Amino acid sequence: FGRLTSGMVVPHGEPVRLRELIHPRLEPEIAFLIGGRIEAPTTVAAVLAATEAVLPAIEVVDSRYADPFRLPDSVADNAGAARVVLGTQPRRPSELVDLSVLGCVFRRRRGIETAAGGSVMGHPAAALVWLAEALSARGEGIEPGSIVLSGGLTASVAAASRGVVIAEFDGLG
């Protein structure tokens, strides 16, 4: 896991400044806005109960390494985290279909991919169950006000200058 900071959030509709990045790639994700603290042990149902809202998101993953690197090194220094664009229509999980079947259409210049929320560990909230377990080993939990990304619903695609990507989610925009 990595950490998101407020400086990584790109306002909806604004361009991502690729010149600030090295190897940017894009992937559609479901973002969870946390309303109540989540600690391990937990369940998908408990995560959903603690979720204030979900939003559509596109994560911009990147690497600070120009040369080959080991995944543990990248994760250890938060090097893969770059930017995130959040949708503007937050919804409570109870207002949506089961998130495991929530559909996503990911459009880009060279094609379209489709996926469902279950592409992430069987249910996107399962990623938060995993995160709560990982954080508990450090004496931490997922704090209220946090935004947590589910993980990519599709394979990531390379970002292109002047390119446009669109992630459309059922019920989320």
Coordinates of N, CA and C in Angstrom, one line a residue, residues 1-9 29 31-32 59-60 78 81-84 86 146-149:
F1 N 0.8 -1.2 0.0 CA 0.0 0.0 0.0 C 0.9 1.2 0.0
G2 N 0.3 2.3 -0.4 CA 1.0 3.6 -0.4 C 0.1 4.6 0.2
R3 N 0.6 5.8 0.4 CA -0.2 6.9 1.0 C -0.5 8.0 0.0
L4 N -1.8 8.4 0.0 CA -2.2 9.5 -0.8 C -2.1 10.8 0.0
T5 N -1.7 11.9 -0.6 CA -1.6 13.2 0.0 C -2.5 14.1 -0.7
S6 N -2.9 15.2 -0.1 CA -3.7 16.2 -0.8 C -3.1 16.8 -2.0
G7 N -1.7 16.8 -2.1 CA -1.0 17.3 -3.2 C -1.1 16.3 -4.4
M8 N -1.6 15.1 -4.2 CA -1.7 14.2 -5.3 C -3.0 14.3 -6.0
V9 N -4.0 15.0 -5.4 CA -5.3 15.1 -6.0 C -5.4 16.1 -7.1
E29 N -10.5 3.2 -10.7 CA -10.6 2.6 -9.4 C -11.9 3.1 -8.7
A31 N -13.0 4.8 -5.3 CA -12.5 5.5 -4.1 C -13.5 5.5 -3.0
F32 N -13.0 5.2 -1.8 CA -13.9 5.2 -0.6 C -13.5 6.4 0.3
E59 N -6.7 6.6 -11.0 CA -5.4 6.7 -10.3 C -4.3 6.8 -11.4
V60 N -3.4 7.7 -11.2 CA -2.2 7.9 -12.0 C -1.0 7.3 -11.3
N78 N 6.8 4.6 -1.4 CA 5.6 5.3 -1.9 C 5.9 5.8 -3.4
A81 N 2.9 5.9 -6.1 CA 1.8 6.8 -6.0 C 2.1 8.1 -6.6
A82 N 1.2 8.6 -7.5 CA 1.5 9.9 -8.2 C 0.4 10.9 -8.1
R83 N -0.8 10.5 -8.7 CA -1.9 11.4 -8.7 C -3.2 10.6 -8.7
V84 N -4.3 11.3 -8.4 CA -5.6 10.7 -8.5 C -6.6 11.8 -8.9
L86 N -10.6 12.4 -8.8 CA -11.9 11.9 -8.2 C -13.1 12.4 -9.0
S146 N -10.3 9.8 5.5 CA -9.3 9.2 4.5 C -10.1 8.9 3.2
I147 N -9.3 9.0 2.1 CA -9.8 8.5 0.9 C -8.9 7.3 0.5
V148 N -9.5 6.1 0.3 CA -8.8 4.9 0.0 C -9.2 4.4 -1.3
L149 N -8.2 4.1 -2.2 CA -8.5 3.6 -3.5 C -8.6 2.0 -3.4

